[in-house]
Coordinates of C-alpha atoms in Angstrom, one line a residue:
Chain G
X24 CA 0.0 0.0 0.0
X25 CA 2.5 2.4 1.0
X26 CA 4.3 2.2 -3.0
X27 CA 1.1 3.5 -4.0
X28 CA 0.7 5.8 -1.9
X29 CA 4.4 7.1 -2.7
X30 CA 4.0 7.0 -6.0
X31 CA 0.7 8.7 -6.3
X32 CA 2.2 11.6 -8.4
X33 CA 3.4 9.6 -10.9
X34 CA 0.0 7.7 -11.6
X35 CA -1.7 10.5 -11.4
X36 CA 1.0 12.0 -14.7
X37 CA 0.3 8.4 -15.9
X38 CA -3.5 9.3 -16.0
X39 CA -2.8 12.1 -18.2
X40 CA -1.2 10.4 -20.2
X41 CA -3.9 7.9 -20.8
X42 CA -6.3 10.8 -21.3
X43 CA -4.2 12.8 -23.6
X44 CA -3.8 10.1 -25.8
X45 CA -7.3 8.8 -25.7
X46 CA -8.9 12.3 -26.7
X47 CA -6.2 13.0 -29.3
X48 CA -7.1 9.5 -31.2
X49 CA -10.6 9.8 -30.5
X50 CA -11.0 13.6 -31.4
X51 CA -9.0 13.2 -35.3
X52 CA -10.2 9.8 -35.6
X53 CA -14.3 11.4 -35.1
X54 CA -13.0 13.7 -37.8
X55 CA -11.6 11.5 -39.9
X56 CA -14.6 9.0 -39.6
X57 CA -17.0 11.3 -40.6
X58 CA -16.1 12.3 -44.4
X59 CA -15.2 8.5 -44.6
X60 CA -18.3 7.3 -43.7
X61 CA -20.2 9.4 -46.4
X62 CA -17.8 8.3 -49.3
X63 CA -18.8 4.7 -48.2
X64 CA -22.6 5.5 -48.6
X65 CA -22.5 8.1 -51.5
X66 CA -19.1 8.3 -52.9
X67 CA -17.7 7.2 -56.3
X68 CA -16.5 3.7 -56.5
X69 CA -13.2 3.6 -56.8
X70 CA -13.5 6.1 -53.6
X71 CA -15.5 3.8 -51.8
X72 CA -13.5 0.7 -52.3
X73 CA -10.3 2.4 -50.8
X74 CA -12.2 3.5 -47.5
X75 CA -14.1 -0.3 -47.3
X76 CA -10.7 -2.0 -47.5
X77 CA -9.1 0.0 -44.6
X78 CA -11.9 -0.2 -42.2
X79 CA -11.7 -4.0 -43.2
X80 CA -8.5 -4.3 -42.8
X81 CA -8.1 -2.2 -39.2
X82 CA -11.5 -3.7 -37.6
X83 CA -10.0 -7.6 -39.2
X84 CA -6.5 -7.2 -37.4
X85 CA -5.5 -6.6 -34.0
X86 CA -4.4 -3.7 -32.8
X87 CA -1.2 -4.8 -31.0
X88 CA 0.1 -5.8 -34.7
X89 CA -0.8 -2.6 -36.2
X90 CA 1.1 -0.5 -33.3
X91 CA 3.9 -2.8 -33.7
X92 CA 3.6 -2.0 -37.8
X93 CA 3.8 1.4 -37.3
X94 CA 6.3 1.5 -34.6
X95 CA 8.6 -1.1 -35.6
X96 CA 7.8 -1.8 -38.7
X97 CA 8.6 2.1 -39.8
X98 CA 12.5 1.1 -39.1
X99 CA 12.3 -0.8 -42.4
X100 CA 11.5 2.0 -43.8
X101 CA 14.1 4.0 -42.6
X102 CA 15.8 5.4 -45.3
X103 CA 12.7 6.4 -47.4
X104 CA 11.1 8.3 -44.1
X105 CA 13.8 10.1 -43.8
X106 CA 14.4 11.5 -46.9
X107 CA 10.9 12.4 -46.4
X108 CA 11.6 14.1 -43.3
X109 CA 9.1 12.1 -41.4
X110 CA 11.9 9.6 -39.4
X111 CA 11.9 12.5 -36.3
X112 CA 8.1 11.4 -35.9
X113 CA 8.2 8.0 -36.4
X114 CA 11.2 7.7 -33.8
X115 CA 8.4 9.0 -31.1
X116 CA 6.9 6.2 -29.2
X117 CA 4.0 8.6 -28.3
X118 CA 3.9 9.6 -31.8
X119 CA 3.7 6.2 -33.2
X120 CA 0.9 5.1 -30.7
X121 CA -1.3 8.2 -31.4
X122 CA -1.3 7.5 -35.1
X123 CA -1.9 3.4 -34.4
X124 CA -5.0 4.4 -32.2
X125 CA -6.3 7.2 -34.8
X126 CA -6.3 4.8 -37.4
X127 CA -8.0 1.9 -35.5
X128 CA -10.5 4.3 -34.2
X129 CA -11.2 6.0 -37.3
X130 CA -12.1 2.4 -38.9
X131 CA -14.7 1.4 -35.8
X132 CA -16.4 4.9 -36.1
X133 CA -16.6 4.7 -39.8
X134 CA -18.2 1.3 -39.8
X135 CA -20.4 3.1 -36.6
X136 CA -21.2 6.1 -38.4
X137 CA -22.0 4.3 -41.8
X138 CA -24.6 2.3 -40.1
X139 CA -26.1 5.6 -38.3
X140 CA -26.4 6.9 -42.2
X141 CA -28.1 3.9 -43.2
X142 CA -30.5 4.5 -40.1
X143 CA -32.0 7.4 -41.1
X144 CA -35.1 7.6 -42.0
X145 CA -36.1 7.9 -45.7
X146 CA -38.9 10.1 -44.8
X147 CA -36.6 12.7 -43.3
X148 CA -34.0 12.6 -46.6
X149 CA -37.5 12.8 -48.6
X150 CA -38.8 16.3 -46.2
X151 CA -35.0 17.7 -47.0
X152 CA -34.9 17.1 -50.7
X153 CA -38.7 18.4 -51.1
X154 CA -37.6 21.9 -49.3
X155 CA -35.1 21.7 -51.6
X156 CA -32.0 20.9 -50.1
X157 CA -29.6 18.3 -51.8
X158 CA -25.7 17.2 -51.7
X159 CA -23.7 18.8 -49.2
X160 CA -26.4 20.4 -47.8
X161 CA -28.5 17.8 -47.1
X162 CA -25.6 16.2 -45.6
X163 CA -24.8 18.5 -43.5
X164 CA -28.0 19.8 -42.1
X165 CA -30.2 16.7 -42.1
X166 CA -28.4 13.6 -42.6
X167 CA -25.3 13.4 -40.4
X168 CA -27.0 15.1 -37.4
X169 CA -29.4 12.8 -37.2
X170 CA -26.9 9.8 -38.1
X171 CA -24.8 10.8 -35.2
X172 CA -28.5 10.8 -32.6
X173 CA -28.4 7.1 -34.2
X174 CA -24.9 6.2 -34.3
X175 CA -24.4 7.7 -30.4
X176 CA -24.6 4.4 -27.8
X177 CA -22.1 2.1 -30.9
X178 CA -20.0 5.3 -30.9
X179 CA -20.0 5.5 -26.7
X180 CA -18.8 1.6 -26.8
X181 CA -16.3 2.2 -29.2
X182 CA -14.4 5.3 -27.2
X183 CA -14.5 3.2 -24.1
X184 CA -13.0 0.5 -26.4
X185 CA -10.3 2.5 -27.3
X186 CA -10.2 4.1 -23.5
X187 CA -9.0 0.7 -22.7
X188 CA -7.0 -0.4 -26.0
X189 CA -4.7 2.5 -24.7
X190 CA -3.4 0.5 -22.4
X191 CA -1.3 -1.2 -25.0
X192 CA 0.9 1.9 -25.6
X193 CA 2.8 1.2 -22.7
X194 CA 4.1 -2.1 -24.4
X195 CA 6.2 0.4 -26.9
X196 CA 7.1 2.2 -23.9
X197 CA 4.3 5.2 -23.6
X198 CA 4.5 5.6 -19.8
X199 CA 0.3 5.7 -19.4
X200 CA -1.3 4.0 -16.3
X201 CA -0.4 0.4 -17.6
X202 CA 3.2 1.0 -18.3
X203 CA 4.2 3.4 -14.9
X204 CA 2.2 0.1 -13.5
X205 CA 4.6 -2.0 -15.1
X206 CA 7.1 0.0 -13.9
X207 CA 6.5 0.0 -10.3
X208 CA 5.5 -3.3 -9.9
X209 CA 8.1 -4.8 -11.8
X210 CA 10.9 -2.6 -9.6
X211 CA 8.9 -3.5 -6.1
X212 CA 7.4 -7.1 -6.6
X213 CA 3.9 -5.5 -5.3
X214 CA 2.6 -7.1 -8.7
X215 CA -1.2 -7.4 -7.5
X216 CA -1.2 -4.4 -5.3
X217 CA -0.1 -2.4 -8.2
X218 CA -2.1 -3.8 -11.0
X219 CA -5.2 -3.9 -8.8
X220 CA -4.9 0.2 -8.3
X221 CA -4.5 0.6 -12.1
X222 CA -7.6 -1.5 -12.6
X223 CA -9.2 0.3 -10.5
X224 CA -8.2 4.0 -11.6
X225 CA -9.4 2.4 -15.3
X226 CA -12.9 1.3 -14.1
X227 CA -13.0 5.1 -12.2
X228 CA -12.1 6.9 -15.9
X229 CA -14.4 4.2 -18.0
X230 CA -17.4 4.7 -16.0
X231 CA -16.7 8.5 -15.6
X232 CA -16.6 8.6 -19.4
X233 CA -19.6 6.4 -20.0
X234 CA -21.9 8.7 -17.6
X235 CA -20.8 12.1 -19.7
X236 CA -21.3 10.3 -22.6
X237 CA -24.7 9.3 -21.1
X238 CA -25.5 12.6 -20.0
X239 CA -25.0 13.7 -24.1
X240 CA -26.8 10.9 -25.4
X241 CA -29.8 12.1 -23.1
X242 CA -29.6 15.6 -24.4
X243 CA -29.2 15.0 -28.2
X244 CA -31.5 12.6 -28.0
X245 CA -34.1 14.3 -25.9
X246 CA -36.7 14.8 -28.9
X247 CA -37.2 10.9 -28.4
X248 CA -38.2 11.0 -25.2
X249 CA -40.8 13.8 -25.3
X250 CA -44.1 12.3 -24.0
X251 CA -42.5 9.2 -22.8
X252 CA -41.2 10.5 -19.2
Chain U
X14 CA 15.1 4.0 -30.1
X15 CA 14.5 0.6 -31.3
X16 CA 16.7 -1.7 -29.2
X17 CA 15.7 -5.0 -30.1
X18 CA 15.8 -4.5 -33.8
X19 CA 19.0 -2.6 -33.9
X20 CA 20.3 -4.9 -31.3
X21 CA 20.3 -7.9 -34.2
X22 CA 22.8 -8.0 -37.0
X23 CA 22.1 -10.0 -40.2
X24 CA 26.1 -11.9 -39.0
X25 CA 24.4 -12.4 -35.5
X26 CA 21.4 -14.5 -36.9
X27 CA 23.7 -16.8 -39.2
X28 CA 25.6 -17.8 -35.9
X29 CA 22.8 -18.7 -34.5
X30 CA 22.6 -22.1 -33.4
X31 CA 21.1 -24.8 -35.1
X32 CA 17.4 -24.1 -34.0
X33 CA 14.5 -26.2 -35.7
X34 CA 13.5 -23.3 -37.2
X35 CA 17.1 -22.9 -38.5
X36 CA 17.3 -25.9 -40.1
X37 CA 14.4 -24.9 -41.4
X38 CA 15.4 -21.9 -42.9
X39 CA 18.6 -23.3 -44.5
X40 CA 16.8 -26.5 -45.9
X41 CA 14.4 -24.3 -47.8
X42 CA 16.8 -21.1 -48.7
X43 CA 18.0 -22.6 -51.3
X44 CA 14.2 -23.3 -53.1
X45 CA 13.9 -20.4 -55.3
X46 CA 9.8 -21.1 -55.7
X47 CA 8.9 -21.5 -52.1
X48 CA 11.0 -18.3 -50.9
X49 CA 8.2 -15.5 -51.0
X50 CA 5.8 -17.7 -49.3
X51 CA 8.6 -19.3 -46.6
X52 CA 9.2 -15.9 -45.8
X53 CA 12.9 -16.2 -45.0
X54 CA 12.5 -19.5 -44.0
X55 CA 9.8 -18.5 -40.8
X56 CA 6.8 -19.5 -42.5
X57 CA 6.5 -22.5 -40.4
X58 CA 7.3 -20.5 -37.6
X59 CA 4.5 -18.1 -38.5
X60 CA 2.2 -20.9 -39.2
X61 CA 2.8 -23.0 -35.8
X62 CA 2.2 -19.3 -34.2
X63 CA -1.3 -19.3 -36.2
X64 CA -1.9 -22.5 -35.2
X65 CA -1.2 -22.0 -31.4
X66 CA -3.3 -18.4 -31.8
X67 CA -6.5 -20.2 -32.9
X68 CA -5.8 -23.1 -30.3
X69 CA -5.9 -20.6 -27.5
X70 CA -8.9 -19.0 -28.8
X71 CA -11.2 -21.9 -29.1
X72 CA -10.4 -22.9 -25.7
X73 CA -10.5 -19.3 -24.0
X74 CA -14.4 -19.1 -26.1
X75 CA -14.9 -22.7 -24.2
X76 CA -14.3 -20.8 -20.9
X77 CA -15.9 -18.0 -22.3
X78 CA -19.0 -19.6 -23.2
X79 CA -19.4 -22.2 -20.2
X80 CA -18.8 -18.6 -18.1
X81 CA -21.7 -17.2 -19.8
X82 CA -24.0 -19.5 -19.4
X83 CA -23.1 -19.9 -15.5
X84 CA -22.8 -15.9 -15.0
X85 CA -26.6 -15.5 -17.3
X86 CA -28.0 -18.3 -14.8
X87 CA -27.1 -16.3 -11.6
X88 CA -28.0 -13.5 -13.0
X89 CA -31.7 -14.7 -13.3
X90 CA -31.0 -16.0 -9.6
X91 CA -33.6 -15.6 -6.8
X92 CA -30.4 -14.6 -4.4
X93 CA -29.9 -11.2 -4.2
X94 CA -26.3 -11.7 -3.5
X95 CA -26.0 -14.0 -6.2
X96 CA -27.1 -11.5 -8.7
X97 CA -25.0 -8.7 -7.0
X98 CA -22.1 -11.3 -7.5
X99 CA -23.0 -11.7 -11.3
X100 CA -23.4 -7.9 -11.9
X101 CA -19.9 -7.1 -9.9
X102 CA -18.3 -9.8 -12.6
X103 CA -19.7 -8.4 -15.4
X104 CA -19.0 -4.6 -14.7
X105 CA -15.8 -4.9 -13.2
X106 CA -14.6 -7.0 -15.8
X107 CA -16.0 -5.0 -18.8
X108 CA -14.4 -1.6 -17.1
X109 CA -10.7 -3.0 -17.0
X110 CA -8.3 -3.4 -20.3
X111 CA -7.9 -6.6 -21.2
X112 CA -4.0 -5.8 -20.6
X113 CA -3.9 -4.8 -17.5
X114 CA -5.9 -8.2 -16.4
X115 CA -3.7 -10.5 -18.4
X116 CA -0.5 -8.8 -16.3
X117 CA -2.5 -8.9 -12.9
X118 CA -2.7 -12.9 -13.7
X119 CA 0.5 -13.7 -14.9
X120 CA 2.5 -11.8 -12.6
X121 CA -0.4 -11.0 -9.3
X122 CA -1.9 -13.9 -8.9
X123 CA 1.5 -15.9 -7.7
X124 CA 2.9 -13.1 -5.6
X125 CA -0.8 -12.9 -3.9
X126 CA -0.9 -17.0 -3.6
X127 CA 2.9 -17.0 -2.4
X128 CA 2.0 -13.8 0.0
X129 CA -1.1 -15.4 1.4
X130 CA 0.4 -18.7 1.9
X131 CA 3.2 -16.8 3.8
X132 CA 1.6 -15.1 6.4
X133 CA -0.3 -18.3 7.1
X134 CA 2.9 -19.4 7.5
X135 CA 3.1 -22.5 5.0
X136 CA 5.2 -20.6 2.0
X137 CA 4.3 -21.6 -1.6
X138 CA 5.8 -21.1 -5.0
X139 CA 3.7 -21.0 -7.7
X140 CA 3.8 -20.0 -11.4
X141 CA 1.5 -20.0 -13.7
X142 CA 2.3 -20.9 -17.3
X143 CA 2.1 -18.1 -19.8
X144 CA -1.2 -20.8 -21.9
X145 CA -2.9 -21.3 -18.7
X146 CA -3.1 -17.7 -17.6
X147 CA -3.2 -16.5 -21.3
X148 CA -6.6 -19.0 -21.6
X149 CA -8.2 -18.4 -18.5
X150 CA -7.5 -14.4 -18.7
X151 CA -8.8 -14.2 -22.2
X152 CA -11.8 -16.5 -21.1
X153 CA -12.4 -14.8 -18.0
X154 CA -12.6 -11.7 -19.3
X155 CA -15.0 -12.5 -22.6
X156 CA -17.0 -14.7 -20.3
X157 CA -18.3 -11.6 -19.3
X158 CA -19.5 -10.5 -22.5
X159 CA -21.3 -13.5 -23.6
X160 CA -22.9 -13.5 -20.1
X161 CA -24.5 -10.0 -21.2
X162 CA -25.3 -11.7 -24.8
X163 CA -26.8 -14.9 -23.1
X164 CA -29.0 -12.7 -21.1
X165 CA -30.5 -10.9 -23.8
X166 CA -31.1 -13.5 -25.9
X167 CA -32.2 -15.4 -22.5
X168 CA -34.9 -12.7 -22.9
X169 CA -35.7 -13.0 -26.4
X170 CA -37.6 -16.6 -25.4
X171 CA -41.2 -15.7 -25.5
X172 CA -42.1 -16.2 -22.3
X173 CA -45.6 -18.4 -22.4
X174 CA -43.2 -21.6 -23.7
X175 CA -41.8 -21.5 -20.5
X176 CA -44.9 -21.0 -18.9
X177 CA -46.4 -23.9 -20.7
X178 CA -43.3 -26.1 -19.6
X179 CA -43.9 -25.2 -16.4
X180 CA -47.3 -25.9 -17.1
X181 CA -46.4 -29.7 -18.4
X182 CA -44.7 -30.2 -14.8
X183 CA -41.0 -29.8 -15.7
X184 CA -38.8 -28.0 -13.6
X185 CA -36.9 -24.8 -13.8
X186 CA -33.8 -26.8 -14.9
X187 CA -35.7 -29.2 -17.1
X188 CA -37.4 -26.4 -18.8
X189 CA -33.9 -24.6 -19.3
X190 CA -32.6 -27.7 -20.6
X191 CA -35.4 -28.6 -23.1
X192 CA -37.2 -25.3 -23.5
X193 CA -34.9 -22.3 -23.3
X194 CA -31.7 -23.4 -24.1
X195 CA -31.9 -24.7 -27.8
X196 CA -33.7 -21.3 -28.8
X197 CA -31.3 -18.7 -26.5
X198 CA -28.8 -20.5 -28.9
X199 CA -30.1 -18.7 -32.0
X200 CA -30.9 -15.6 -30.1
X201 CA -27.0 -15.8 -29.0
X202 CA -25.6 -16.7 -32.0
X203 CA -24.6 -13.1 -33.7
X204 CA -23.7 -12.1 -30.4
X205 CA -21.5 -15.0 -29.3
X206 CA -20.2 -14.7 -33.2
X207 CA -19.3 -10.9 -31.9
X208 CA -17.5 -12.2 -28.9
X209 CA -16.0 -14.2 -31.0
X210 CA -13.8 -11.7 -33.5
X211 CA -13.0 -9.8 -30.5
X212 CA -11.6 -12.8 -28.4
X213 CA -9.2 -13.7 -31.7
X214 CA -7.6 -10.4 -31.5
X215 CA -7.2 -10.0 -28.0
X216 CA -5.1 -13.7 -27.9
X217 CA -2.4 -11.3 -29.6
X218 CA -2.2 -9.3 -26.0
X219 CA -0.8 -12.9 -24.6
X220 CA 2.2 -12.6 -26.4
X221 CA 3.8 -10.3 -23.8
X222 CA 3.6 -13.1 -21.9
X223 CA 6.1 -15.1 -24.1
X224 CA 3.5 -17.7 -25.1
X225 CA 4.6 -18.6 -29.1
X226 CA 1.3 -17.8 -30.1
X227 CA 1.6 -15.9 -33.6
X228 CA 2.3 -12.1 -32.5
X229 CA 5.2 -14.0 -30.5
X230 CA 6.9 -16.0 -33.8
X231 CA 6.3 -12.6 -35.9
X232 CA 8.3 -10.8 -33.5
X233 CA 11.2 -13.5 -33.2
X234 CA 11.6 -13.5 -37.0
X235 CA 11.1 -9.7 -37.5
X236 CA 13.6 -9.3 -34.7
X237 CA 15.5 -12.3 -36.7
X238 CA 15.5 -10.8 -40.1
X239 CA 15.5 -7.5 -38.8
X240 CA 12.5 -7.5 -41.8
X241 CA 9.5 -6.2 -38.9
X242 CA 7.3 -4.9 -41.5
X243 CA 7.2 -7.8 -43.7
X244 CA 6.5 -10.0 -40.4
X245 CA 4.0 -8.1 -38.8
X246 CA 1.9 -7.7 -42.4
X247 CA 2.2 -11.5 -42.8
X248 CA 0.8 -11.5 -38.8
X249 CA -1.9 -9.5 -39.7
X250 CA -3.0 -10.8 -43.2
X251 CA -3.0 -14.1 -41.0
X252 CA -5.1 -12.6 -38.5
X253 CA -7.2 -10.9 -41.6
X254 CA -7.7 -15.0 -43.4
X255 CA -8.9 -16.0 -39.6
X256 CA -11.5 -12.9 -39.3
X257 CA -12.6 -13.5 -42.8
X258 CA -13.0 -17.6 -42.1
X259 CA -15.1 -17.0 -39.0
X260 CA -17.2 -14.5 -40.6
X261 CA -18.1 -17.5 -43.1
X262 CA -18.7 -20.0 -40.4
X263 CA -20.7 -17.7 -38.6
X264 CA -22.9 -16.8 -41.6
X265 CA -23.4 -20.3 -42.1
X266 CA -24.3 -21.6 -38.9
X267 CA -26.6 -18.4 -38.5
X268 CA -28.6 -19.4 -41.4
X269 CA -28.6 -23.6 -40.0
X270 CA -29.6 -22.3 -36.8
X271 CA -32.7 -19.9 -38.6
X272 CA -34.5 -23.3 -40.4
X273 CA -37.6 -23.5 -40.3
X274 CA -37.8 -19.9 -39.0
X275 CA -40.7 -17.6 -40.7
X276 CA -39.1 -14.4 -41.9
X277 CA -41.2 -11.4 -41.6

């Protein structure tokens, strides 16, 4: 008990860490996911091909062997990064976990968001395109707001998913709440002791996160509700 | 940055000695038509990994699925603490990486057995091997899930066929075992077919635990060949054949398992 208490500090850093790198990969890969998901419904072919292979290929694998890709597997390609002036970022552990947890969650929302897109309702497209609203707008002022009211609870799973797939930085050396747990406890021997606090500072963030994402998923989808209560 | 791959030199794994996987490699060096898909020679290596990877994930969805079935029972349980002990399981388990419970394990569960058995004053050593832990983690942790997928689909069986079993005199474990059971197994299917394709993946977290499962022999022959892109594609096109196989067999036995269903 008291090496957790002494090194407090250090999970709490390792906490931030976990965080930082969460809302970094969840933030871009939201971003990314979005655009991706409309070229799957409504985008050219040889568009929509591209996109289907790499969600298929990111949701297929694990994502311990596409962090180990990117961050090992960029030293093949050491001489061709470099002269592309990229080998400074790919020699970042944090770096090369970031872009490994983008990618994976970019291909879960996209998959997420493409079925909210298919859920909405034809009526509502129908209402859009008789006031006379079409393409981008309709996209962006009927379709994807209500495919994200839809998408919401898969989309809350998948960021707790990727809360806890974090966790596997630490094996490329990312000091997050795994890792500094790794740390102590393999420089002490207070293996459960150790383990059991980080499990426990994990369930604290993942239900923490599940109850704001609640809280949204109440709000956004309060039109639902009216009359029901 | 990068110890362990610049830490090999193409001289250091030629004095190597004679491994099976060695012999191996210079038998079949010399084939020019087998080279691209030997891989250097580790494409037995790579396959024995596969073969270990699928190995442990049958019998972690064994665990998994016998799990289930126990945790979905108590959580229908007339014990309040029973059902309290189900629910703890279920949202402890799904609130923790599967990481940081494969570690606890492996290296927790010995200390806490040797620490415990000290103070009692009888000292044991224990180990665990990296399969057992790696199955019982991985089927710990996804018996969870599928007790959540058995209990929806426990759900989905209209209730009046087990009122009419009850009805006909049979028990609550007679109707379970004639009346709910086969039909909770098509409700669970897509579910358990879910569980499934997550379970596959995660095996890959056992290999920090050393077991030769196929993350493992990738990383001995990228570190090897000092190739780790060309290994860890070949891992995950392997990986890719398994998803794409299961999704097949899962297709399959949804549409056996939906005979003689009306469709709406």
């Amino acid at each position: 008990m008291d090496i957790i208490i002494a090194n407090l500090p250090r999970f709490f850093g390792a906490t931030l860490v976990t965080l930082q790198i969460t809302a970094i990969a969840v933030f871009i890969g939201f971003c990314i996911a979005i655009p991706l998901s409309v070229i799957r419904i409504a985008g050219p072919k040889f568009l929509s091909w591209p996109v289907y292979l790499f969600t298929f290929y990111f949701r297929g694998t694990p994502l311990l062997v596409q962090i180990f890709l990117i961050y090992y597997g960029s030293g093949q390609f050491m001489e061709q990064l470099h002269a592309l002036g990229l080998w400074g970022l790919f020699q970042s552990p944090w770096f090369c976990a970031v872009l490994a947890l983008t990618l994976n969650t970019a291909a879960y929302s996209t998959e997420i968001f493409r079925g909210g897109i298919q859920g909405v309702p034809a009526g509502e497209i129908e209402a859009a395109r008789a006031c006379g609203m079409s393409g981008a707008l309709l996209y962006r002022r009927v379709v994807i707001p209500r495919a994200l009211r839809i998408a919401w609870p898969s989309y809350t799973n998948e960021v707790i998913f990727l809360l806890q797939a974090s966790s596997l930085v630490s094996i490329i050396t990312v000091m997050d709440i795994t890792g500094v747990a790794g740390e102590i406890a393999t420089r002490s021997f207070a293996f459960y002791e150790v383990y059991l606090f980080a499990a426990a500072i994990y369930i604290l963030i993942v239900y923490g996160v599940l109850w704001v994402f609640h809280r949204i998923e109440k709000r956004i989808n309060a039109f639902l509700h009216v009359g029901s209560a | 940055m990068l110890p362990d791959i610049r830490g090999y030199t193409r001289e250091d794994f030629w004095m190597r000695p004679a491994s099976e996987t060695n012999r191996q490699h210079h038998q079949t060096i010399n084939t020019k038509d087998t080279q691209l898909l030997d891989l250097e020679g580790y494409g037995p290596l790579l396959l024995a990994g596969a073969r270990l990877t699928v190995y442990v994930g049958v019998c972690a969805m064994m665990i998994a699925v016998l799990l289930g079935l126990i945790g979905m029972w108590c959580k229908f349980s007339r014990s309040v603490f029973v059902r309290f002990l189900a629910d703890t399981y279920t949202t402890v388990i799904r609130g923790v990486p599967e990481l940081v419970l494969i570690l606890l394990v492996f290296y927790g569960v010995p200390t806490l057995i040797q620490d415990v058995s000290a103070l009692i004053g009888r000292p044991v050593y224990v180990s665990l091997d990296p399969f057992t832990a790696g199955v019982a983690t991985i089927g710990f942790i996804y018996g969870a899930f599928s007790t959540e997928v058995f209990r929806g689909a426990y759900l989905a069986v209209p209730k009046g066929q087990i009122e009419a079993a009850q009805a006909c005199g049979m028990s609550r474990a007679l109707t379970f075992r004639r009346i709910v059971l086969p039909q909770m197994m098509r409700f669970a299917l897509p579910g358990l077919g879910n569980v499934w394709m997550v379970l596959i993946k995660a095996t890959a977290l056992i290999s920090v635990i050393q077991l030769p499962e196929l993350m493992r022999s990738a990383d001995i022959a990228s570190r090897n060949t000092r190739k780790p892109f060309t290994f860890f594609f070949a891992a995950s096109l392997i990986y890719l054949a398994i998803t794409i196989i299961s999704n097949l067999v899962q297709q399959w036995a949804e549409k056996r398992a939906a005979k003689g269903i009306r469709r709406a």
